[in-house]
Amino acid sequence: MTATDERPPADLEAQFDATIAADRRIEPRDWMPEAYRKTLIRQIAQHAHSEIIGMQPEGNWLLRAPSLRRKAILLAKVQDEAGHGMYLYAAAETLGVDREELTEKLIDAKQKYSSIFNYPTLSWADIGVIGWLVDGAAIANQVPLCRCSYGPYARAMIRICKEESFHQRQGYESLLALVNGTDAQREMVQESVDRWWWPSLMMFGPADGDSPNTRQSMAWGIKRHTNDELRQRFVDMSVPQARTLGVTLPDPALRWNDERQAHDFGEPDWSEFQAVISGAGPANQQRLAHRRRAHENGAWVREAARAYADKREARA
Ligand SMILES: [Fe+2]
Ligand SMILES: [Fe+2]
């Protein structure tokens, strides 16, 4: 037993509060309220699952990339996403859960992942648009998480954000090539933007009034900005980028508001968002079935790794 464990809980709680108030990091061995631990496990697991499921829509185009260069870039990106999943599962494990257990929850649909990955990738332009808008929204969401109060999560995010910014640039660069191509290529980009714009806005989660956990998460220093603040930041960032690409964002209400020094924009279809996060999106069934199958097909690898570890331990 360490000296910290012997102190009465009131003291530990005061120490936790002081750490948060001073904007220092909580580390795995520090005492933390059970609700803080549970919130983090839920959020980090959901984030890890999103990275892993997010490999599927893009993996769909690996064999159909239009050139060797594009294929190599896409392959590297999909592998990065697998790596992000691994860092995040490792961060979740510091909170006392097991990766195996989290994977079971994902494939039993007991834990969620980002709604965006339940939309299908129908054209090559979708790969560019995902890099631009989906990785762009992920960056807007994740940069503030680099200052999250939980040390292992914050540190994982620093590394992830560096790679995400490469993802966004490669998407944008691929779109620039398409919009400088033929009319058919420009139309393909516009059609893709029309499908991905609203789901990308939904990535920030429900409107602040419908996001009951936000206040507590902000008080704990897990979240630094509300969903609506981040959504606004993303819209303001995307408008000039869309202009450079020569594409129209499919929102008739979108316009600059001089008074607010920000863009006004329309309301996402929240009933669609609710349907997609509760399992009724266009690709939910397919995504989970694929992940389940991959998990089952990997059983022999886990068994072999376990047998090898047992053997080594016996020898030692
Ligand atoms: Fe990622
Ligand atoms: Fe990414």
XYZ file of C-alpha atoms and ligand atoms in Angstrom:
318
model
C 0.000 0.000 0.000
C 1.339 3.444 -0.890
C 1.124 6.550 1.222
C -1.574 7.904 -1.093
C -3.863 4.923 -0.476
C -3.740 5.454 3.281
C -5.061 8.963 3.133
C -8.799 9.385 3.772
C -10.946 9.725 0.625
C -11.841 13.364 1.392
C -8.171 14.204 1.121
C -7.806 12.307 -2.120
C -10.780 14.052 -3.581
C -9.327 17.425 -2.607
C -6.075 16.453 -4.267
C -7.926 15.408 -7.447
C -9.857 18.696 -7.486
C -6.664 20.686 -6.962
C -4.959 18.883 -9.843
C -7.868 19.680 -12.159
C -8.064 23.290 -10.955
C -4.335 23.794 -11.580
C -4.728 22.286 -15.066
C -2.254 19.512 -14.276
C -2.690 15.913 -15.468
C -4.316 13.001 -13.685
C -2.176 9.875 -14.115
C -3.245 6.201 -13.933
C -1.994 5.681 -10.369
C -3.730 8.794 -9.012
C -7.011 8.497 -7.184
C -9.950 9.607 -9.343
C -13.731 9.663 -8.875
C -15.421 6.568 -10.257
C -17.618 8.689 -12.542
C -14.512 10.359 -14.033
C -12.979 6.952 -14.735
C -16.212 5.662 -16.303
C -16.660 8.744 -18.471
C -13.106 8.430 -19.758
C -13.437 4.710 -20.446
C -16.607 5.347 -22.420
C -15.123 8.241 -24.372
C -11.736 6.654 -25.110
C -13.325 3.307 -26.070
C -15.763 5.069 -28.375
C -12.866 6.958 -29.900
C -10.756 3.785 -30.354
C -13.705 1.957 -31.943
C -14.189 4.878 -34.348
C -10.581 4.622 -35.536
C -10.931 0.888 -36.140
C -14.364 0.977 -37.804
C -13.226 4.048 -39.756
C -10.769 1.853 -41.655
C -13.662 0.136 -43.460
C -15.134 2.917 -45.633
C -11.662 3.809 -46.921
C -10.411 0.242 -47.124
C -13.246 -0.200 -49.605
C -11.242 1.854 -52.143
C -7.754 0.412 -51.617
C -8.023 -1.920 -54.589
C -9.653 0.718 -56.773
C -7.347 3.700 -56.161
C -6.693 5.415 -59.504
C -2.874 5.302 -59.319
C -0.058 3.600 -57.448
C 0.698 6.873 -55.665
C -2.899 7.285 -54.451
C -3.001 3.654 -53.387
C 0.209 3.981 -51.341
C -1.110 7.146 -49.643
C -4.467 5.570 -48.853
C -2.848 2.408 -47.530
C -0.630 4.489 -45.226
C -3.640 6.430 -43.991
C -5.700 3.326 -43.254
C -2.727 1.869 -41.363
C -2.425 5.109 -39.363
C -6.047 4.703 -38.289
C -5.297 1.185 -37.023
C -2.390 2.671 -35.066
C -4.679 5.326 -33.560
C -7.020 2.583 -32.422
C -4.097 0.806 -30.751
C -2.837 3.908 -28.877
C -6.356 4.582 -27.674
C -7.101 1.032 -26.520
C -3.785 1.184 -24.647
C -4.851 4.491 -23.038
C -8.189 2.913 -22.020
C -6.365 -0.046 -20.478
C -4.593 2.305 -18.032
C -8.063 2.868 -16.533
C -8.426 -0.802 -15.638
C -10.353 -2.221 -18.600
C -9.219 -4.886 -20.993
C -8.993 -4.357 -24.756
C -10.597 -7.756 -25.323
C -13.576 -6.660 -23.244
C -13.905 -3.397 -25.210
C -13.790 -5.259 -28.528
C -16.566 -7.583 -27.317
C -18.665 -4.549 -26.414
C -18.103 -3.041 -29.848
C -19.102 -6.148 -31.771
C -22.105 -6.733 -29.487
C -23.175 -3.128 -30.258
C -22.949 -2.233 -26.554
C -20.527 0.616 -27.158
C -20.801 3.200 -29.901
C -18.442 4.646 -32.482
C -18.671 7.819 -34.546
C -21.882 8.050 -36.584
C -19.930 9.155 -39.667
C -18.542 5.698 -40.418
C -22.025 4.329 -41.032
C -22.200 6.084 -44.386
C -20.999 4.272 -47.520
C -18.131 5.406 -49.782
C -19.711 5.475 -53.236
C -17.113 7.239 -55.365
C -13.364 7.881 -55.440
C -14.067 11.520 -54.550
C -15.418 10.250 -51.205
C -11.866 9.339 -50.226
C -10.714 12.934 -50.765
C -13.799 14.350 -49.070
C -13.350 12.064 -46.059
C -9.779 13.320 -45.692
C -10.857 16.936 -46.032
C -14.101 17.000 -44.037
C -14.112 13.911 -41.809
C -10.464 14.089 -40.762
C -10.902 17.875 -40.624
C -13.817 17.526 -38.188
C -11.820 14.941 -36.238
C -8.950 17.441 -35.898
C -11.290 20.200 -34.691
C -12.628 17.748 -32.098
C -9.288 16.291 -31.111
C -6.823 19.190 -30.909
C -8.412 20.364 -27.617
C -8.152 16.776 -26.320
C -4.348 17.147 -26.390
C -4.952 19.216 -23.212
C -7.356 16.686 -21.681
C -6.910 16.269 -17.916
C -6.168 12.546 -18.215
C -2.458 12.170 -19.053
C -2.427 8.979 -21.162
C -5.340 10.191 -23.318
C -3.809 13.650 -23.811
C -0.456 12.148 -24.823
C -2.057 9.713 -27.284
C -3.945 12.632 -28.831
C -0.787 14.658 -29.468
C 0.588 11.902 -31.660
C -2.755 11.191 -33.325
C -3.376 14.846 -34.195
C -0.064 15.086 -36.045
C -1.108 12.197 -38.255
C -4.653 13.518 -38.668
C -3.353 16.765 -40.081
C -1.480 14.755 -42.727
C -4.736 12.921 -43.461
C -6.594 16.146 -43.955
C -3.975 17.578 -46.275
C -3.780 14.473 -48.407
C -7.583 14.537 -48.789
C -7.567 18.176 -49.775
C -4.693 17.685 -52.198
C -6.494 14.773 -53.831
C -9.613 16.965 -54.235
C -7.542 19.777 -55.748
C -6.305 17.324 -58.378
C -9.902 16.290 -59.153
C -11.320 19.816 -59.376
C -8.517 20.742 -61.766
C -9.456 17.773 -63.945
C -12.505 17.172 -66.135
C -16.126 18.303 -65.692
C -17.038 14.758 -64.697
C -14.398 14.825 -61.954
C -15.645 18.189 -60.655
C -19.206 16.840 -60.602
C -18.031 13.778 -58.711
C -16.452 16.026 -56.037
C -19.594 18.167 -55.699
C -21.832 15.090 -55.421
C -19.592 13.710 -52.699
C -19.524 17.008 -50.763
C -23.342 17.066 -50.963
C -23.481 13.677 -49.215
C -20.764 14.228 -46.583
C -21.293 17.807 -45.435
C -24.203 17.247 -43.039
C -22.930 13.962 -41.580
C -19.599 15.759 -40.953
C -21.397 18.468 -38.943
C -23.091 15.710 -36.934
C -19.646 14.404 -35.888
C -19.569 17.099 -33.187
C -22.506 15.450 -31.459
C -25.914 16.837 -30.514
C -26.596 20.545 -30.002
C -25.425 21.836 -26.608
C -28.963 21.893 -25.229
C -29.231 18.142 -25.906
C -25.799 17.167 -24.632
C -26.284 16.432 -20.920
C -22.719 15.219 -20.231
C -20.931 18.264 -21.629
C -20.980 20.366 -18.444
C -19.500 17.665 -16.251
C -16.882 16.754 -18.854
C -15.851 20.401 -19.086
C -15.669 20.732 -15.301
C -13.325 17.728 -15.279
C -11.122 19.176 -18.008
C -11.877 16.273 -20.345
C -13.711 18.498 -22.789
C -12.531 22.056 -23.438
C -15.258 23.363 -25.765
C -18.927 22.555 -26.299
C -20.197 20.651 -29.350
C -21.696 23.796 -30.871
C -18.486 25.808 -30.386
C -16.471 23.148 -32.201
C -19.080 22.818 -34.963
C -18.929 26.586 -35.518
C -15.141 26.495 -35.695
C -15.317 23.699 -38.271
C -17.829 25.548 -40.456
C -15.740 28.737 -40.360
C -12.651 26.754 -41.312
C -14.344 24.827 -44.137
C -16.042 27.699 -45.989
C -12.862 29.285 -47.446
C -11.490 25.828 -48.248
C -14.682 25.002 -50.177
C -14.322 28.285 -52.050
C -10.773 27.393 -53.101
C -11.999 24.021 -54.328
C -14.880 25.673 -56.186
C -17.503 23.486 -54.513
C -20.787 24.565 -52.954
C -21.608 23.494 -49.412
C -25.204 22.186 -49.526
C -26.716 24.593 -47.001
C -28.908 27.466 -48.230
C -28.736 29.084 -44.777
C -24.942 29.304 -44.829
C -23.744 32.913 -44.820
C -21.261 35.200 -43.111
C -22.606 37.067 -40.101
C -20.668 40.290 -39.705
C -21.956 40.943 -36.209
C -20.905 37.559 -34.857
C -17.786 37.427 -37.043
C -18.779 33.842 -37.835
C -20.924 31.954 -40.312
C -24.602 31.307 -39.738
C -25.622 27.870 -40.898
C -28.581 25.508 -40.964
C -29.547 22.834 -38.475
C -28.422 19.262 -39.201
C -31.213 16.699 -39.421
C -31.050 15.441 -35.843
C -33.553 12.647 -36.475
C -31.109 11.203 -39.008
C -28.309 11.532 -36.446
C -30.385 9.709 -33.804
C -31.244 6.944 -36.265
C -27.614 6.461 -37.293
C -26.232 6.334 -33.739
C -28.928 3.893 -32.697
C -28.013 1.411 -35.412
C -30.254 2.358 -38.340
C -27.712 4.146 -40.551
C -27.039 3.004 -44.125
C -24.029 0.844 -43.202
C -24.309 0.039 -39.460
C -25.097 -3.649 -39.948
C -22.385 -4.084 -42.544
C -19.721 -2.347 -40.418
C -20.397 -4.437 -37.321
C -20.715 -7.687 -39.274
C -17.365 -7.020 -40.921
C -15.687 -6.188 -37.598
C -17.194 -9.324 -36.003
C -15.940 -11.494 -38.861
C -12.442 -9.971 -38.649
C -12.416 -10.652 -34.898
C -13.447 -14.280 -35.407
C -10.910 -14.774 -38.185
C -8.211 -13.425 -35.871
C -8.963 -15.921 -33.079
C -6.063 -18.191 -34.084
C -3.604 -15.279 -33.860
C -4.709 -14.488 -30.308
C -4.515 -18.177 -29.371
C -1.033 -18.512 -30.836
C 0.157 -15.362 -29.045
C -1.247 -16.669 -25.759
C 0.404 -20.095 -26.230
C 3.721 -18.405 -27.026
C 3.476 -16.165 -23.946
C 2.634 -19.178 -21.740
C 5.588 -21.119 -23.103
C 7.984 -18.243 -22.486
C 6.689 -17.823 -18.979
C 7.047 -21.563 -18.252
C 10.631 -21.492 -19.542
C 11.476 -18.442 -17.441
Fe -7.424 8.595 -36.791
Fe -7.503 10.142 -39.847
